[in-house]
Amino acid sequence: MKEQNQTIATYYQFQSGIYDLTRWSFLFGRKRIVRELPFQREALITILEVGCGTGYNLAQLARHYPNARLQGMDLSADMLQIAKRNTRRFGNRVELIQAPYGQSPLSYRPDVILFSYALTMINPQWKDLLDRAGEDLADGGIIAVADFHDSRHDWFRNHMGNHHVRIDGHLLPILSDRFKPLLAEVKPAYFGVWDYLVFVGARG
Ligand SMILES: C[S@@+](CC[C@H](N)C(=O)[O-])C[C@H]1O[C@@H](n2cnc3c(N)ncnc32)[C@H](O)[C@@H]1O
């Protein structure tokens, strides 16, 4: 686990510098997942994003939910440095924490836990993190996931494997089993080179 976290942190030492310039072109579903959360705009909610990276979603969420309090957790100091810049305008509504999720208890029970393009990188512990999220969420809390789903092309799966991403349809069955699906959609990217998923589920 420690070794895996170190591998990811090292990977993002370089990738953090080009992340915001490049990821808009293939991390699909991120705007959608923010819009699909089942809360009113004025809701006083707490949202945790696990693997918040450069804070792209945190900024979207802070704008969409002006009364929400947000926490972003990530193990990469390099990504969080950029997240700090990207969320500065929201002041203390957005808190950033450098830590791998699940190793220390949370001091609150979030209304929403978001995993955006993080679970497919957390191997092999992704299932444990989902179990943990189920325990951490407030009663009636919501899990939201945008991520790669699957690809029928070996070359693409291998290419993404080189970037520490596992793509083989493994997330959706477990998400649907552990949480009550409110939205579970799979959509093609680039005419079917891969599919991505957008999932919103309620704590059972
Ligand atoms: C592909 S990026 C996604 C960033 C952001 N969520 C987005 O949608 O742009 C994956 C992020 O997850 C972080 N990460 C990977 N494993 C993690 C873990 N166990 N705990 C917290 N963050 C983790 C990485 O450091 C990286 O910043």
PDB file of C-alpha atoms and ligand atoms in Angstrom:
ATOM      1  CA  MET A   1       0.000   0.000   0.000  1.00  0.00           C
ATOM      2  CA  LYS A   2       2.768   2.412   0.992  1.00  0.00           C
ATOM      3  CA  GLU A   3       4.702   1.437  -2.127  1.00  0.00           C
ATOM      4  CA  GLN A   4       1.640   1.929  -4.344  1.00  0.00           C
ATOM      5  CA  ASN A   5       1.031   5.386  -2.852  1.00  0.00           C
ATOM      6  CA  GLN A   6       4.674   6.295  -3.459  1.00  0.00           C
ATOM      7  CA  THR A   7       4.433   5.134  -7.098  1.00  0.00           C
ATOM      8  CA  ILE A   8       1.401   7.377  -7.646  1.00  0.00           C
ATOM      9  CA  ALA A   9       2.986  10.365  -5.901  1.00  0.00           C
ATOM     10  CA  THR A  10       6.108   9.970  -8.070  1.00  0.00           C
ATOM     11  CA  TYR A  11       3.989   9.681 -11.225  1.00  0.00           C
ATOM     12  CA  TYR A  12       2.326  13.018 -10.439  1.00  0.00           C
ATOM     13  CA  GLN A  13       5.599  14.850  -9.800  1.00  0.00           C
ATOM     14  CA  PHE A  14       5.764  15.365 -13.571  1.00  0.00           C
ATOM     15  CA  GLN A  15       2.117  14.879 -14.562  1.00  0.00           C
ATOM     16  CA  SER A  16       0.889  17.621 -12.200  1.00  0.00           C
ATOM     17  CA  GLY A  17       2.606  20.199 -14.432  1.00  0.00           C
ATOM     18  CA  ILE A  18       0.593  19.209 -17.528  1.00  0.00           C
ATOM     19  CA  TYR A  19      -2.546  17.907 -15.819  1.00  0.00           C
ATOM     20  CA  ASP A  20      -4.944  20.822 -16.300  1.00  0.00           C
ATOM     21  CA  LEU A  21      -3.666  21.421 -19.829  1.00  0.00           C
ATOM     22  CA  THR A  22      -4.343  17.876 -20.966  1.00  0.00           C
ATOM     23  CA  ARG A  23      -7.027  16.138 -18.911  1.00  0.00           C
ATOM     24  CA  TRP A  24     -10.011  18.147 -20.174  1.00  0.00           C
ATOM     25  CA  SER A  25      -9.628  16.188 -23.426  1.00  0.00           C
ATOM     26  CA  PHE A  26     -10.290  12.759 -21.926  1.00  0.00           C
ATOM     27  CA  LEU A  27     -11.607  12.824 -18.336  1.00  0.00           C
ATOM     28  CA  PHE A  28     -15.257  12.947 -19.398  1.00  0.00           C
ATOM     29  CA  GLY A  29     -18.240  13.087 -17.059  1.00  0.00           C
ATOM     30  CA  ARG A  30     -16.685  15.397 -14.469  1.00  0.00           C
ATOM     31  CA  LYS A  31     -19.036  18.340 -15.100  1.00  0.00           C
ATOM     32  CA  ARG A  32     -21.998  16.005 -15.307  1.00  0.00           C
ATOM     33  CA  ILE A  33     -21.363  14.380 -11.941  1.00  0.00           C
ATOM     34  CA  VAL A  34     -21.508  17.769 -10.209  1.00  0.00           C
ATOM     35  CA  ARG A  35     -24.858  18.539 -11.833  1.00  0.00           C
ATOM     36  CA  GLU A  36     -26.320  15.134 -10.969  1.00  0.00           C
ATOM     37  CA  LEU A  37     -25.917  15.338  -7.186  1.00  0.00           C
ATOM     38  CA  PRO A  38     -29.397  15.202  -5.643  1.00  0.00           C
ATOM     39  CA  PHE A  39     -29.169  18.415  -3.586  1.00  0.00           C
ATOM     40  CA  GLN A  40     -30.602  21.910  -3.945  1.00  0.00           C
ATOM     41  CA  ARG A  41     -28.169  24.604  -4.928  1.00  0.00           C
ATOM     42  CA  GLU A  42     -28.470  26.314  -1.519  1.00  0.00           C
ATOM     43  CA  ALA A  43     -27.972  23.102   0.480  1.00  0.00           C
ATOM     44  CA  LEU A  44     -25.671  23.252   3.516  1.00  0.00           C
ATOM     45  CA  ILE A  45     -23.755  20.118   2.687  1.00  0.00           C
ATOM     46  CA  THR A  46     -20.294  18.717   3.250  1.00  0.00           C
ATOM     47  CA  ILE A  47     -18.491  17.122   0.331  1.00  0.00           C
ATOM     48  CA  LEU A  48     -15.296  15.090   0.401  1.00  0.00           C
ATOM     49  CA  GLU A  49     -13.419  14.468  -2.822  1.00  0.00           C
ATOM     50  CA  VAL A  50     -11.008  11.569  -2.535  1.00  0.00           C
ATOM     51  CA  GLY A  51      -8.089  12.010  -4.934  1.00  0.00           C
ATOM     52  CA  CYS A  52      -8.980  15.625  -5.655  1.00  0.00           C
ATOM     53  CA  GLY A  53      -5.864  16.184  -7.768  1.00  0.00           C
ATOM     54  CA  THR A  54      -5.557  19.767  -8.996  1.00  0.00           C
ATOM     55  CA  GLY A  55      -8.939  20.768  -7.547  1.00  0.00           C
ATOM     56  CA  TYR A  56     -10.867  20.897 -10.822  1.00  0.00           C
ATOM     57  CA  ASN A  57     -13.983  19.308  -9.305  1.00  0.00           C
ATOM     58  CA  LEU A  58     -13.665  21.166  -6.013  1.00  0.00           C
ATOM     59  CA  ALA A  59     -13.859  24.470  -7.892  1.00  0.00           C
ATOM     60  CA  GLN A  60     -16.894  23.277  -9.879  1.00  0.00           C
ATOM     61  CA  LEU A  61     -18.589  22.070  -6.700  1.00  0.00           C
ATOM     62  CA  ALA A  62     -17.817  25.254  -4.769  1.00  0.00           C
ATOM     63  CA  ARG A  63     -19.383  27.310  -7.563  1.00  0.00           C
ATOM     64  CA  HIS A  64     -22.406  25.048  -7.956  1.00  0.00           C
ATOM     65  CA  TYR A  65     -23.067  24.781  -4.192  1.00  0.00           C
ATOM     66  CA  PRO A  66     -22.284  28.202  -2.694  1.00  0.00           C
ATOM     67  CA  ASN A  67     -23.071  27.050   0.874  1.00  0.00           C
ATOM     68  CA  ALA A  68     -21.252  23.745   0.756  1.00  0.00           C
ATOM     69  CA  ARG A  69     -18.104  22.999   2.720  1.00  0.00           C
ATOM     70  CA  LEU A  70     -15.588  20.998   0.763  1.00  0.00           C
ATOM     71  CA  GLN A  71     -12.623  18.873   1.613  1.00  0.00           C
ATOM     72  CA  GLY A  72     -10.171  17.548  -0.946  1.00  0.00           C
ATOM     73  CA  MET A  73      -7.861  14.695   0.011  1.00  0.00           C
ATOM     74  CA  ASP A  74      -4.931  13.554  -2.087  1.00  0.00           C
ATOM     75  CA  LEU A  75      -1.647  11.813  -1.498  1.00  0.00           C
ATOM     76  CA  SER A  76       0.298  13.911  -4.031  1.00  0.00           C
ATOM     77  CA  ALA A  77       1.819  17.127  -2.669  1.00  0.00           C
ATOM     78  CA  ASP A  78       2.460  18.266  -6.260  1.00  0.00           C
ATOM     79  CA  MET A  79      -1.206  17.954  -7.250  1.00  0.00           C
ATOM     80  CA  LEU A  80      -2.363  19.662  -4.050  1.00  0.00           C
ATOM     81  CA  GLN A  81      -0.069  22.597  -4.657  1.00  0.00           C
ATOM     82  CA  ILE A  82      -2.001  23.285  -7.872  1.00  0.00           C
ATOM     83  CA  ALA A  83      -5.330  22.576  -6.150  1.00  0.00           C
ATOM     84  CA  LYS A  84      -4.474  25.257  -3.618  1.00  0.00           C
ATOM     85  CA  ARG A  85      -4.101  27.794  -6.426  1.00  0.00           C
ATOM     86  CA  ASN A  86      -7.263  26.605  -8.207  1.00  0.00           C
ATOM     87  CA  THR A  87      -9.444  26.859  -5.089  1.00  0.00           C
ATOM     88  CA  ARG A  88      -7.933  29.902  -3.362  1.00  0.00           C
ATOM     89  CA  ARG A  89     -10.859  32.132  -4.328  1.00  0.00           C
ATOM     90  CA  PHE A  90     -13.251  30.028  -2.230  1.00  0.00           C
ATOM     91  CA  GLY A  91     -11.370  30.787   0.997  1.00  0.00           C
ATOM     92  CA  ASN A  92     -11.908  28.444   3.916  1.00  0.00           C
ATOM     93  CA  ARG A  93     -14.907  26.752   2.284  1.00  0.00           C
ATOM     94  CA  VAL A  94     -12.366  24.437   0.655  1.00  0.00           C
ATOM     95  CA  GLU A  95      -9.889  22.519   2.786  1.00  0.00           C
ATOM     96  CA  LEU A  96      -7.091  20.435   1.306  1.00  0.00           C
ATOM     97  CA  ILE A  97      -5.467  17.512   3.052  1.00  0.00           C
ATOM     98  CA  GLN A  98      -2.427  15.534   1.978  1.00  0.00           C
ATOM     99  CA  ALA A  99      -3.130  11.932   2.943  1.00  0.00           C
ATOM    100  CA  PRO A 100      -4.134   8.617   1.421  1.00  0.00           C
ATOM    101  CA  TYR A 101      -7.833   8.072   2.028  1.00  0.00           C
ATOM    102  CA  GLY A 102      -8.822   5.563   4.659  1.00  0.00           C
ATOM    103  CA  GLN A 103      -5.737   5.572   6.832  1.00  0.00           C
ATOM    104  CA  SER A 104      -7.034   7.957   9.505  1.00  0.00           C
ATOM    105  CA  PRO A 105     -10.616   8.503  10.651  1.00  0.00           C
ATOM    106  CA  LEU A 106     -12.524  11.521   9.349  1.00  0.00           C
ATOM    107  CA  SER A 107     -13.655  14.104  11.903  1.00  0.00           C
ATOM    108  CA  TYR A 108     -17.075  14.449  10.226  1.00  0.00           C
ATOM    109  CA  ARG A 109     -19.529  12.430   8.133  1.00  0.00           C
ATOM    110  CA  PRO A 110     -19.719  13.849   4.602  1.00  0.00           C
ATOM    111  CA  ASP A 111     -23.042  14.154   2.777  1.00  0.00           C
ATOM    112  CA  VAL A 112     -21.213  13.360  -0.453  1.00  0.00           C
ATOM    113  CA  ILE A 113     -18.035  11.462  -1.221  1.00  0.00           C
ATOM    114  CA  LEU A 114     -16.778  11.973  -4.747  1.00  0.00           C
ATOM    115  CA  PHE A 115     -14.251   9.768  -6.517  1.00  0.00           C
ATOM    116  CA  SER A 116     -13.427  11.283  -9.892  1.00  0.00           C
ATOM    117  CA  TYR A 117     -10.926   9.295 -11.943  1.00  0.00           C
ATOM    118  CA  ALA A 118      -9.314   8.091  -8.723  1.00  0.00           C
ATOM    119  CA  LEU A 119     -10.711   4.572  -8.162  1.00  0.00           C
ATOM    120  CA  THR A 120      -9.235   3.132 -11.376  1.00  0.00           C
ATOM    121  CA  MET A 121      -5.808   4.269 -10.087  1.00  0.00           C
ATOM    122  CA  ILE A 122      -6.137   2.805  -6.608  1.00  0.00           C
ATOM    123  CA  ASN A 123      -5.106  -0.783  -7.177  1.00  0.00           C
ATOM    124  CA  PRO A 124      -5.718  -3.191  -5.685  1.00  0.00           C
ATOM    125  CA  GLN A 125      -7.319  -1.321  -2.734  1.00  0.00           C
ATOM    126  CA  TRP A 126     -10.212   0.372  -4.563  1.00  0.00           C
ATOM    127  CA  LYS A 127     -12.811  -1.982  -3.082  1.00  0.00           C
ATOM    128  CA  ASP A 128     -11.616  -1.317   0.482  1.00  0.00           C
ATOM    129  CA  LEU A 129     -11.883   2.409  -0.173  1.00  0.00           C
ATOM    130  CA  LEU A 130     -15.470   2.005  -1.339  1.00  0.00           C
ATOM    131  CA  ASP A 131     -16.291   0.051   1.828  1.00  0.00           C
ATOM    132  CA  ARG A 132     -14.672   2.793   3.844  1.00  0.00           C
ATOM    133  CA  ALA A 133     -16.686   5.461   2.010  1.00  0.00           C
ATOM    134  CA  GLY A 134     -19.868   3.529   2.833  1.00  0.00           C
ATOM    135  CA  GLU A 135     -18.928   3.726   6.526  1.00  0.00           C
ATOM    136  CA  ASP A 136     -17.802   7.364   6.440  1.00  0.00           C
ATOM    137  CA  LEU A 137     -20.868   8.784   4.673  1.00  0.00           C
ATOM    138  CA  ALA A 138     -23.648  10.462   6.652  1.00  0.00           C
ATOM    139  CA  ASP A 139     -26.954   8.595   6.836  1.00  0.00           C
ATOM    140  CA  GLY A 140     -28.584   8.976   3.430  1.00  0.00           C
ATOM    141  CA  GLY A 141     -25.253  10.194   2.069  1.00  0.00           C
ATOM    142  CA  ILE A 142     -24.326  10.030  -1.579  1.00  0.00           C
ATOM    143  CA  ILE A 143     -21.419   8.460  -3.383  1.00  0.00           C
ATOM    144  CA  ALA A 144     -20.551   9.964  -6.753  1.00  0.00           C
ATOM    145  CA  VAL A 145     -18.123   8.438  -9.232  1.00  0.00           C
ATOM    146  CA  ALA A 146     -16.906   9.521 -12.656  1.00  0.00           C
ATOM    147  CA  ASP A 147     -14.260   7.236 -14.107  1.00  0.00           C
ATOM    148  CA  PHE A 148     -13.118   5.011 -16.942  1.00  0.00           C
ATOM    149  CA  HIS A 149     -15.385   2.012 -17.344  1.00  0.00           C
ATOM    150  CA  ASP A 150     -14.040  -0.375 -19.980  1.00  0.00           C
ATOM    151  CA  SER A 151     -12.425  -0.679 -23.390  1.00  0.00           C
ATOM    152  CA  ARG A 152     -12.596  -3.411 -25.991  1.00  0.00           C
ATOM    153  CA  HIS A 153      -9.129  -2.450 -27.237  1.00  0.00           C
ATOM    154  CA  ASP A 154      -6.157  -4.221 -25.664  1.00  0.00           C
ATOM    155  CA  TRP A 155      -3.790  -1.486 -26.844  1.00  0.00           C
ATOM    156  CA  PHE A 156      -5.796   1.144 -24.967  1.00  0.00           C
ATOM    157  CA  ARG A 157      -6.040  -0.907 -21.775  1.00  0.00           C
ATOM    158  CA  ASN A 158      -2.286  -1.536 -21.928  1.00  0.00           C
ATOM    159  CA  HIS A 159      -1.577   2.123 -22.607  1.00  0.00           C
ATOM    160  CA  MET A 160      -3.629   3.154 -19.579  1.00  0.00           C
ATOM    161  CA  GLY A 161      -2.007   0.406 -17.513  1.00  0.00           C
ATOM    162  CA  ASN A 162       1.307   2.165 -18.169  1.00  0.00           C
ATOM    163  CA  HIS A 163      -0.285   5.192 -16.512  1.00  0.00           C
ATOM    164  CA  HIS A 164      -1.375   3.117 -13.475  1.00  0.00           C
ATOM    165  CA  VAL A 165      -5.015   2.984 -14.598  1.00  0.00           C
ATOM    166  CA  ARG A 166      -7.001  -0.269 -14.570  1.00  0.00           C
ATOM    167  CA  ILE A 167      -9.849  -0.373 -17.113  1.00  0.00           C
ATOM    168  CA  ASP A 168     -11.865  -3.564 -17.262  1.00  0.00           C
ATOM    169  CA  GLY A 169     -15.418  -2.856 -16.212  1.00  0.00           C
ATOM    170  CA  HIS A 170     -14.596  -3.730 -12.598  1.00  0.00           C
ATOM    171  CA  LEU A 171     -16.095  -0.687 -10.817  1.00  0.00           C
ATOM    172  CA  LEU A 172     -19.751  -0.617 -11.830  1.00  0.00           C
ATOM    173  CA  PRO A 173     -20.889  -4.043 -10.500  1.00  0.00           C
ATOM    174  CA  ILE A 174     -19.381  -3.334  -7.064  1.00  0.00           C
ATOM    175  CA  LEU A 175     -20.704   0.240  -6.948  1.00  0.00           C
ATOM    176  CA  SER A 176     -24.203  -0.982  -7.794  1.00  0.00           C
ATOM    177  CA  ASP A 177     -23.940  -3.716  -5.181  1.00  0.00           C
ATOM    178  CA  ARG A 178     -22.687  -1.520  -2.314  1.00  0.00           C
ATOM    179  CA  PHE A 179     -24.825   1.578  -3.004  1.00  0.00           C
ATOM    180  CA  LYS A 180     -28.387   2.106  -4.189  1.00  0.00           C
ATOM    181  CA  PRO A 181     -27.994   3.437  -7.753  1.00  0.00           C
ATOM    182  CA  LEU A 182     -29.692   6.765  -8.482  1.00  0.00           C
ATOM    183  CA  LEU A 183     -27.801   7.175 -11.746  1.00  0.00           C
ATOM    184  CA  ALA A 184     -25.605   4.597 -13.458  1.00  0.00           C
ATOM    185  CA  GLU A 185     -24.613   5.550 -16.965  1.00  0.00           C
ATOM    186  CA  VAL A 186     -21.968   4.242 -19.314  1.00  0.00           C
ATOM    187  CA  LYS A 187     -21.049   6.378 -22.311  1.00  0.00           C
ATOM    188  CA  PRO A 188     -18.641   5.967 -25.212  1.00  0.00           C
ATOM    189  CA  ALA A 189     -15.622   8.250 -25.604  1.00  0.00           C
ATOM    190  CA  TYR A 190     -14.026   8.937 -28.997  1.00  0.00           C
ATOM    191  CA  PHE A 191     -16.500   6.702 -30.855  1.00  0.00           C
ATOM    192  CA  GLY A 192     -15.950   3.791 -28.512  1.00  0.00           C
ATOM    193  CA  VAL A 193     -12.191   3.711 -27.947  1.00  0.00           C
ATOM    194  CA  TRP A 194     -13.267   3.429 -24.324  1.00  0.00           C
ATOM    195  CA  ASP A 195     -16.412   3.861 -22.225  1.00  0.00           C
ATOM    196  CA  TYR A 196     -16.646   6.002 -19.135  1.00  0.00           C
ATOM    197  CA  LEU A 197     -19.101   5.821 -16.272  1.00  0.00           C
ATOM    198  CA  VAL A 198     -21.052   8.294 -14.218  1.00  0.00           C
ATOM    199  CA  PHE A 199     -22.524   6.814 -11.044  1.00  0.00           C
ATOM    200  CA  VAL A 200     -24.509   8.386  -8.235  1.00  0.00           C
ATOM    201  CA  GLY A 201     -25.594   6.109  -5.412  1.00  0.00           C
ATOM    202  CA  ALA A 202     -27.155   6.373  -1.978  1.00  0.00           C
ATOM    203  CA  ARG A 203     -25.751   4.781   1.158  1.00  0.00           C
ATOM    204  CA  GLY A 204     -27.921   1.767   1.873  1.00  0.00           C
TER     205      GLY A 204
HETATM  206  C1  LIG B   1      -6.483  10.996 -12.299  1.00  0.00           C
HETATM  207  S1  LIG B   1      -6.266  11.989 -10.859  1.00  0.00           S
HETATM  208  C2  LIG B   1      -7.912  12.651 -10.637  1.00  0.00           C
HETATM  209  C3  LIG B   1      -7.901  14.032 -10.047  1.00  0.00           C
HETATM  210  C4  LIG B   1      -9.279  14.678  -9.943  1.00  0.00           C
HETATM  211  N1  LIG B   1     -10.166  13.902  -9.133  1.00  0.00           N
HETATM  212  C5  LIG B   1      -9.875  14.910 -11.298  1.00  0.00           C
HETATM  213  O1  LIG B   1     -10.970  14.404 -11.579  1.00  0.00           O
HETATM  214  O2  LIG B   1      -9.267  15.642 -12.103  1.00  0.00           O
HETATM  215  C6  LIG B   1      -6.172  10.804  -9.545  1.00  0.00           C
HETATM  216  C7  LIG B   1      -5.758  11.432  -8.229  1.00  0.00           C
HETATM  217  O3  LIG B   1      -5.965  10.490  -7.169  1.00  0.00           O
HETATM  218  C8  LIG B   1      -4.899  10.613  -6.242  1.00  0.00           C
HETATM  219  N2  LIG B   1      -4.830   9.364  -5.445  1.00  0.00           N
HETATM  220  C9  LIG B   1      -4.461   8.140  -5.880  1.00  0.00           C
HETATM  221  N3  LIG B   1      -4.565   7.256  -4.872  1.00  0.00           N
HETATM  222  C10 LIG B   1      -5.028   7.927  -3.783  1.00  0.00           C
HETATM  223  C11 LIG B   1      -5.357   7.550  -2.443  1.00  0.00           C
HETATM  224  N4  LIG B   1      -5.200   6.279  -2.018  1.00  0.00           N
HETATM  225  N5  LIG B   1      -5.809   8.503  -1.589  1.00  0.00           N
HETATM  226  C12 LIG B   1      -5.948   9.793  -2.016  1.00  0.00           C
HETATM  227  N6  LIG B   1      -5.648  10.201  -3.272  1.00  0.00           N
HETATM  228  C13 LIG B   1      -5.202   9.293  -4.148  1.00  0.00           C
HETATM  229  C14 LIG B   1      -3.684  10.879  -7.113  1.00  0.00           C
HETATM  230  O4  LIG B   1      -2.615  11.450  -6.392  1.00  0.00           O
HETATM  231  C15 LIG B   1      -4.282  11.828  -8.160  1.00  0.00           C
HETATM  232  O5  LIG B   1      -4.159  13.177  -7.799  1.00  0.00           O
END
